[in-house]
Coordinates of C-alpha atoms and ligand atoms in Angstrom, one line a residue:
M169 CA 10.4 -46.3 -59.1
A170 CA 12.8 -45.9 -55.5
L171 CA 16.4 -45.4 -55.9
L172 CA 17.2 -46.2 -52.8
K173 CA 15.1 -49.2 -50.8
V174 CA 15.3 -50.3 -47.2
D175 CA 13.3 -53.1 -46.6
N176 CA 12.8 -53.0 -42.0
I177 CA 16.9 -53.4 -41.8
V178 CA 17.6 -54.5 -38.2
K179 CA 21.4 -53.6 -36.2
D180 CA 22.4 -55.0 -33.9
Y181 CA 25.8 -54.1 -32.1
Q182 CA 27.9 -56.9 -29.9
M183 CA 28.6 -55.8 -26.0
Q184 CA 32.1 -56.6 -24.9
Q185 CA 31.1 -58.9 -21.3
G186 CA 32.8 -57.9 -19.0
V187 CA 33.4 -60.8 -15.8
F188 CA 30.2 -59.4 -13.6
S189 CA 28.2 -58.3 -16.0
S190 CA 24.1 -60.4 -16.9
G191 CA 22.0 -59.2 -19.4
R192 CA 21.8 -58.6 -22.4
K193 CA 24.5 -59.0 -25.5
Y194 CA 24.3 -56.7 -27.4
I195 CA 22.3 -52.5 -28.3
R196 CA 19.3 -53.0 -31.1
A197 CA 20.8 -49.5 -32.4
V198 CA 18.1 -49.9 -35.0
D199 CA 15.3 -52.0 -35.1
G200 CA 13.1 -52.9 -38.1
V201 CA 13.2 -49.8 -40.0
S202 CA 12.3 -49.2 -43.8
L203 CA 12.6 -46.1 -45.6
S204 CA 12.5 -45.0 -49.6
V205 CA 14.2 -42.2 -51.1
E206 CA 12.9 -41.2 -55.1
A207 CA 15.6 -40.4 -57.9
G208 CA 16.0 -36.7 -58.1
K209 CA 14.2 -36.4 -53.9
T210 CA 15.4 -35.7 -50.5
L211 CA 14.4 -37.5 -47.6
G212 CA 15.3 -36.4 -44.2
L213 CA 16.2 -38.8 -41.2
V214 CA 15.4 -36.7 -38.1
G215 CA 16.1 -38.3 -34.8
E216 CA 17.6 -37.1 -31.0
S217 CA 21.0 -38.3 -30.9
G218 CA 21.8 -42.2 -29.9
C219 CA 18.6 -43.0 -32.1
G220 CA 20.7 -44.7 -34.8
K221 CA 20.3 -42.8 -37.8
S222 CA 24.4 -42.7 -38.2
T223 CA 24.3 -46.3 -38.4
M224 CA 21.4 -46.2 -40.8
A225 CA 24.1 -44.1 -42.7
K226 CA 26.7 -47.3 -42.3
M227 CA 24.1 -50.0 -42.9
I228 CA 23.1 -48.1 -46.7
I229 CA 27.1 -47.3 -47.8
K230 CA 27.9 -50.2 -47.0
L231 CA 30.1 -49.0 -43.9
L232 CA 28.4 -51.7 -41.9
D233 CA 26.6 -55.0 -42.1
P234 CA 22.9 -54.6 -40.8
S235 CA 21.8 -57.9 -38.8
S236 CA 18.7 -58.3 -40.8
G237 CA 16.6 -56.6 -43.9
D238 CA 17.7 -55.2 -46.7
V239 CA 19.6 -51.7 -48.8
F240 CA 18.4 -52.0 -53.3
F241 CA 19.9 -49.7 -54.8
A242 CA 17.9 -49.2 -58.5
G243 CA 16.4 -52.0 -57.4
N244 CA 19.6 -54.5 -57.2
N245 CA 20.0 -55.8 -53.4
I246 CA 23.3 -54.4 -52.5
T247 CA 22.5 -56.2 -48.9
N248 CA 25.5 -59.1 -49.5
L249 CA 27.4 -57.6 -52.2
A250 CA 30.6 -59.5 -51.8
E251 CA 33.1 -55.8 -52.0
K252 CA 34.2 -56.8 -55.7
E253 CA 30.3 -56.7 -56.4
F254 CA 29.9 -53.8 -55.1
R255 CA 32.5 -52.0 -56.4
P256 CA 30.8 -50.5 -59.6
L257 CA 28.1 -49.7 -57.7
R258 CA 29.8 -47.6 -54.7
Q259 CA 30.9 -44.7 -57.5
K260 CA 26.9 -44.0 -57.2
I261 CA 26.4 -43.8 -53.2
Q262 CA 28.6 -41.1 -50.8
I263 CA 28.3 -40.4 -47.7
V264 CA 29.2 -36.8 -46.1
F265 CA 30.3 -36.8 -42.9
Q266 CA 28.6 -35.1 -39.4
D267 CA 32.2 -34.0 -38.7
P268 CA 34.4 -33.0 -41.4
Y269 CA 37.2 -32.6 -39.0
S270 CA 37.6 -35.6 -38.2
S271 CA 36.6 -37.4 -41.3
L272 CA 39.3 -35.7 -44.2
S273 CA 43.0 -37.0 -43.3
P274 CA 44.5 -34.7 -41.0
R275 CA 47.9 -35.1 -43.5
L276 CA 46.2 -35.0 -47.0
T277 CA 46.7 -31.8 -48.8
V278 CA 42.7 -30.9 -50.0
Q279 CA 44.2 -31.3 -53.7
N280 CA 44.4 -35.3 -52.7
I281 CA 41.5 -35.4 -50.3
I282 CA 39.0 -34.8 -53.3
A283 CA 41.7 -36.5 -55.9
E284 CA 41.3 -40.0 -53.3
P285 CA 38.0 -41.7 -54.2
L286 CA 38.9 -41.1 -58.0
Q287 CA 42.3 -42.6 -57.6
V288 CA 40.5 -46.4 -56.3
F289 CA 38.2 -45.9 -59.5
K290 CA 41.3 -45.9 -61.9
T291 CA 41.0 -42.2 -63.3
G292 CA 44.1 -40.7 -65.2
K293 CA 46.1 -38.3 -62.9
K294 CA 45.8 -35.4 -65.6
E295 CA 42.0 -35.9 -66.0
A296 CA 41.8 -36.2 -62.1
E297 CA 43.8 -32.6 -61.4
E298 CA 41.4 -31.3 -63.8
R299 CA 37.9 -32.6 -62.6
V300 CA 39.2 -32.0 -58.4
R301 CA 40.2 -28.3 -60.1
D302 CA 36.1 -28.6 -61.3
L303 CA 35.0 -29.9 -58.1
V304 CA 36.7 -27.0 -55.7
V305 CA 34.8 -24.5 -58.3
Q306 CA 31.7 -26.2 -57.7
V307 CA 31.4 -26.1 -54.2
G308 CA 32.0 -22.1 -53.5
L309 CA 35.9 -22.9 -53.3
N310 CA 38.9 -21.7 -55.2
E311 CA 42.6 -22.7 -56.6
R312 CA 44.4 -21.5 -53.8
H313 CA 42.6 -24.5 -51.2
L314 CA 43.5 -27.0 -53.0
E315 CA 47.7 -26.5 -51.1
R316 CA 46.2 -25.9 -48.1
L317 CA 45.3 -29.3 -44.9
P318 CA 42.5 -29.3 -43.2
H319 CA 43.0 -27.4 -40.0
Q320 CA 43.8 -24.4 -42.4
L321 CA 40.1 -24.0 -43.8
S322 CA 36.8 -22.9 -41.6
G323 CA 33.9 -25.3 -41.1
G324 CA 32.6 -24.4 -43.6
E325 CA 34.8 -24.9 -45.9
R326 CA 36.2 -28.5 -44.5
Q327 CA 32.6 -29.1 -45.0
R328 CA 32.7 -28.0 -48.7
V329 CA 35.6 -29.9 -49.1
G330 CA 32.9 -33.2 -48.3
I331 CA 30.9 -32.4 -50.5
A332 CA 33.4 -31.9 -53.4
R333 CA 35.3 -35.3 -52.3
A334 CA 31.8 -37.0 -52.1
L335 CA 30.7 -35.3 -56.1
A336 CA 34.4 -36.5 -57.5
T337 CA 32.8 -40.1 -58.7
S338 CA 29.6 -38.7 -60.1
P339 CA 27.3 -40.3 -57.3
E340 CA 23.0 -40.5 -57.5
L341 CA 23.2 -40.9 -54.1
L342 CA 24.6 -38.7 -51.3
V343 CA 23.8 -39.8 -47.7
L344 CA 24.6 -37.0 -45.6
D345 CA 25.1 -37.8 -42.1
E346 CA 24.4 -33.7 -40.5
P347 CA 26.3 -32.5 -42.5
V348 CA 25.5 -29.2 -41.0
S349 CA 25.3 -29.3 -37.2
S350 CA 29.4 -28.4 -36.6
L351 CA 28.8 -25.3 -38.6
D352 CA 27.0 -22.0 -36.7
L353 CA 23.8 -20.9 -38.3
S354 CA 24.6 -18.6 -41.0
T355 CA 27.3 -21.4 -42.7
Q356 CA 24.4 -23.5 -42.0
A357 CA 22.3 -21.8 -44.9
Q358 CA 24.9 -21.6 -47.3
V359 CA 25.7 -25.1 -47.1
L360 CA 21.9 -26.3 -47.5
N361 CA 22.4 -23.5 -50.0
L362 CA 24.7 -25.6 -51.9
L363 CA 23.2 -28.7 -51.7
T364 CA 20.2 -27.8 -52.7
S365 CA 22.0 -26.2 -56.0
L366 CA 24.0 -29.5 -56.9
Q367 CA 21.0 -31.9 -56.3
D368 CA 18.8 -29.2 -59.0
K369 CA 22.3 -29.4 -61.6
Y370 CA 22.7 -33.5 -60.9
K371 CA 19.5 -34.6 -60.3
L372 CA 21.7 -35.8 -57.3
S373 CA 19.3 -38.1 -54.6
Y374 CA 20.0 -36.7 -50.6
L375 CA 19.3 -39.4 -47.7
F376 CA 20.0 -36.0 -44.9
I377 CA 20.4 -36.7 -41.6
A378 CA 20.0 -34.4 -39.2
H379 CA 18.5 -34.1 -35.3
N380 CA 16.7 -30.7 -35.5
L381 CA 13.6 -30.3 -37.5
N382 CA 14.7 -27.2 -38.6
V383 CA 17.4 -28.0 -40.2
V384 CA 15.6 -31.0 -42.5
R385 CA 12.5 -28.6 -42.6
Y386 CA 13.2 -27.0 -46.0
I387 CA 15.3 -29.1 -48.2
S388 CA 13.6 -32.2 -47.8
D389 CA 10.6 -33.4 -49.9
R390 CA 9.3 -36.0 -47.3
V391 CA 10.8 -36.2 -44.0
A392 CA 11.3 -39.7 -41.5
V393 CA 10.9 -39.3 -38.2
M394 CA 13.5 -41.4 -35.8
Y395 CA 13.1 -42.5 -32.1
R396 CA 15.3 -44.7 -30.7
G397 CA 16.1 -47.3 -33.6
R398 CA 12.6 -46.8 -35.1
I399 CA 10.6 -44.5 -37.3
M400 CA 7.7 -43.3 -35.7
E401 CA 6.8 -41.1 -38.7
Q402 CA 7.4 -40.2 -42.3
A403 CA 5.0 -38.1 -44.2
E404 CA 6.1 -35.2 -47.2
S405 CA 7.4 -32.6 -45.0
E406 CA 5.1 -30.0 -45.5
E407 CA 2.3 -32.3 -44.7
L408 CA 4.7 -33.5 -41.2
Y409 CA 5.0 -29.7 -40.4
K410 CA 1.7 -28.6 -40.4
N411 CA 0.1 -31.6 -39.4
P412 CA 1.6 -33.6 -37.3
R413 CA 0.7 -36.9 -35.1
H414 CA 3.3 -39.1 -32.8
P415 CA 3.4 -37.1 -29.7
Y416 CA 7.5 -38.1 -30.5
T417 CA 6.8 -35.4 -33.9
K418 CA 5.0 -33.1 -31.5
L419 CA 7.3 -33.2 -28.9
L420 CA 10.6 -32.1 -30.5
L421 CA 8.8 -30.1 -32.9
A422 CA 7.6 -28.4 -29.9
S423 CA 11.7 -28.5 -28.4
M424 CA 12.3 -26.1 -31.7
P425 CA 13.9 -23.2 -30.6
S426 CA 11.8 -19.9 -31.9
L427 CA 12.3 -16.0 -31.2
D428 CA 8.8 -15.9 -31.2
R429 CA 8.0 -15.6 -27.7
S430 CA 4.2 -17.3 -29.0
L431 CA 4.9 -20.0 -30.8
R432 CA 7.1 -20.9 -27.8
Q433 CA 5.5 -24.6 -27.0
D434 CA 5.7 -26.1 -23.5
K435 CA 7.0 -29.6 -23.8
N436 CA 5.4 -31.2 -21.0
K437 CA 2.0 -30.3 -23.2
Y438 CA 3.3 -33.8 -24.9
I439 CA 5.6 -35.4 -22.9
K440 CA 5.4 -37.1 -19.0
K441 CA 6.5 -34.5 -16.4
D442 CA 7.8 -37.6 -13.8
K443 CA 9.9 -40.1 -15.6
E444 CA 8.9 -42.4 -13.4
D445 CA 10.6 -46.4 -14.4
T446 CA 7.4 -48.7 -14.7
G447 CA 9.6 -51.6 -14.7
H448 CA 8.7 -51.8 -18.5
D449 CA 11.3 -54.0 -20.9
L450 CA 11.2 -50.9 -23.6
S451 CA 12.7 -53.1 -25.9
L452 CA 9.4 -55.2 -26.4
G453 CA 6.6 -52.6 -26.9
C454 CA 6.3 -48.4 -28.3
P455 CA 10.1 -46.9 -27.7
F456 CA 8.2 -43.7 -26.6
A457 CA 6.0 -45.5 -23.8
N458 CA 7.0 -44.5 -21.3
K459 CA 6.7 -40.5 -22.6
C460 CA 3.6 -41.2 -23.9
L461 CA 0.6 -39.3 -22.4
Q462 CA -2.0 -41.8 -24.0
V463 CA 0.3 -44.6 -23.3
Q464 CA -2.1 -48.4 -23.0
P465 CA -1.3 -51.7 -21.7
Q466 CA -0.1 -52.9 -25.3
C467 CA 1.9 -50.5 -26.1
W468 CA 4.0 -51.9 -22.9
N469 CA 4.2 -55.0 -25.3
S470 CA 3.7 -54.7 -28.8
K471 CA 5.3 -52.4 -31.1
P472 CA 3.2 -50.4 -33.7
E473 CA 3.6 -50.8 -37.3
L474 CA 4.3 -48.0 -39.3
R475 CA 0.4 -47.3 -40.4
E476 CA -1.0 -45.3 -42.9
I477 CA -3.5 -43.0 -41.9
A478 CA -4.2 -40.6 -45.3
P479 CA -2.5 -40.9 -48.8
G480 CA 1.1 -40.5 -47.7
H481 CA 0.9 -40.2 -44.5
R482 CA 2.3 -42.8 -41.7
V483 CA 2.8 -42.9 -38.1
S484 CA 3.8 -46.1 -35.9
C485 CA 1.1 -45.4 -33.1
F486 CA -2.0 -48.0 -32.1
Y487 CA -4.0 -45.1 -31.1
L488 CA -4.4 -42.5 -33.9
Ligands
ATP562 N1 30.2 -49.6 -33.3 C1 29.4 -49.7 -32.1 N2 29.3 -50.7 -30.9 C2 28.1 -50.0 -30.3 N3 27.3 -49.5 -29.9 C3 27.1 -48.5 -30.8 C4 28.3 -48.4 -31.4 N4 28.5 -47.4 -32.4 C5 27.5 -47.2 -32.6 N5 26.4 -47.4 -31.0 C6 25.1 -47.3 -30.3 O1 23.4 -47.5 -31.0 C7 23.2 -46.6 -30.7 C8 22.6 -45.7 -32.4 O2 23.4 -44.9 -32.6 P1 24.5 -44.1 -33.6 O3 25.9 -43.9 -33.5 O4 23.4 -44.8 -34.2 O5 23.0 -43.1 -33.2 P2 23.0 -41.6 -33.9 O6 21.6 -40.9 -34.7 O7 23.8 -41.4 -35.6 O8 23.5 -40.1 -32.9 P3 24.0 -38.9 -32.8 O9 23.1 -37.9 -33.1 O10 24.9 -38.7 -31.6 O11 25.3 -38.6 -33.8 C9 23.7 -45.6 -29.6 O12 22.7 -46.5 -28.5 C10 24.9 -45.6 -29.7 O13 25.7 -46.3 -28.5
MG563 MG1 25.7 -40.2 -35.8

């Protein structure tokens, strides 16, 4: 059974209306996304900046209410649970944020940052201190880090503190919102290795968000590719990289930097060179229509649903 299941979720952000503005009063950041994370597995969620990844993350951890659709955790529909009803489950779903600098309180020591989620669950002082000492070691830091403030840590150390804090309540699911994007390449690799070993040790399930397909490749069992609020393609990780089908996935793969000249691809193979204004409202049809080389009249006015084209391989396109 899936530990996390998101069913046809939508998020509209209300926009402030100025005196002279007209037209739509909201931005649809997430437009009917369904996905699931199996127990002990990792789903990679990839897409470019602004496609709605963090909005998805916030709806899953109930920092934001969806406009419609449902979120199920371990079979329970948590979408409309009040804070009191959700509290016992909150410790099971934790998040590691994109930017550890802004997500860790600058005036709290590492000790207090990691202990904070434990206070919510009324853990005794001594028990909390022991738990924090254990957690810093688990994430590859040591007791000397406990008295430091976030600005006295390196970026990699800060992200390790974010991970320790997320682990404090012994969660089952971690939503990792671009956990390594702000780090240099070698630190990225170290933090990814840490996440992999923690997953093995504690049988954690991960929703791993990234804007780069390279980052999620080795850590994910399955990958979902998101574009302008919709899932374009979803498959087992190996299958997606070997046999990408959606033109947007192909574009993302071609955009991955490669040192090997022969592997560098011409992005224009997958995308219209001139992005002329077609006069179409992209919210009515396929969000990729204005860039797609195979665009057909239908693509402008109806949205393709995710369709299974091979076992476990789903694509959102009328013509694949
Ligand atoms: N509070 C908000 N009010 C209005 N619009 C918002 C709000 N938060 C996000 N948006 C808009 O919703 C869309 C999705 O934003 P989101 O932060 O989910 O993207 P993202 O995929 O996480 O991007 P990034 O990779 O840059 O973190 C964007 O167009 C963004 O401008
Ligand atoms: Mg984001």
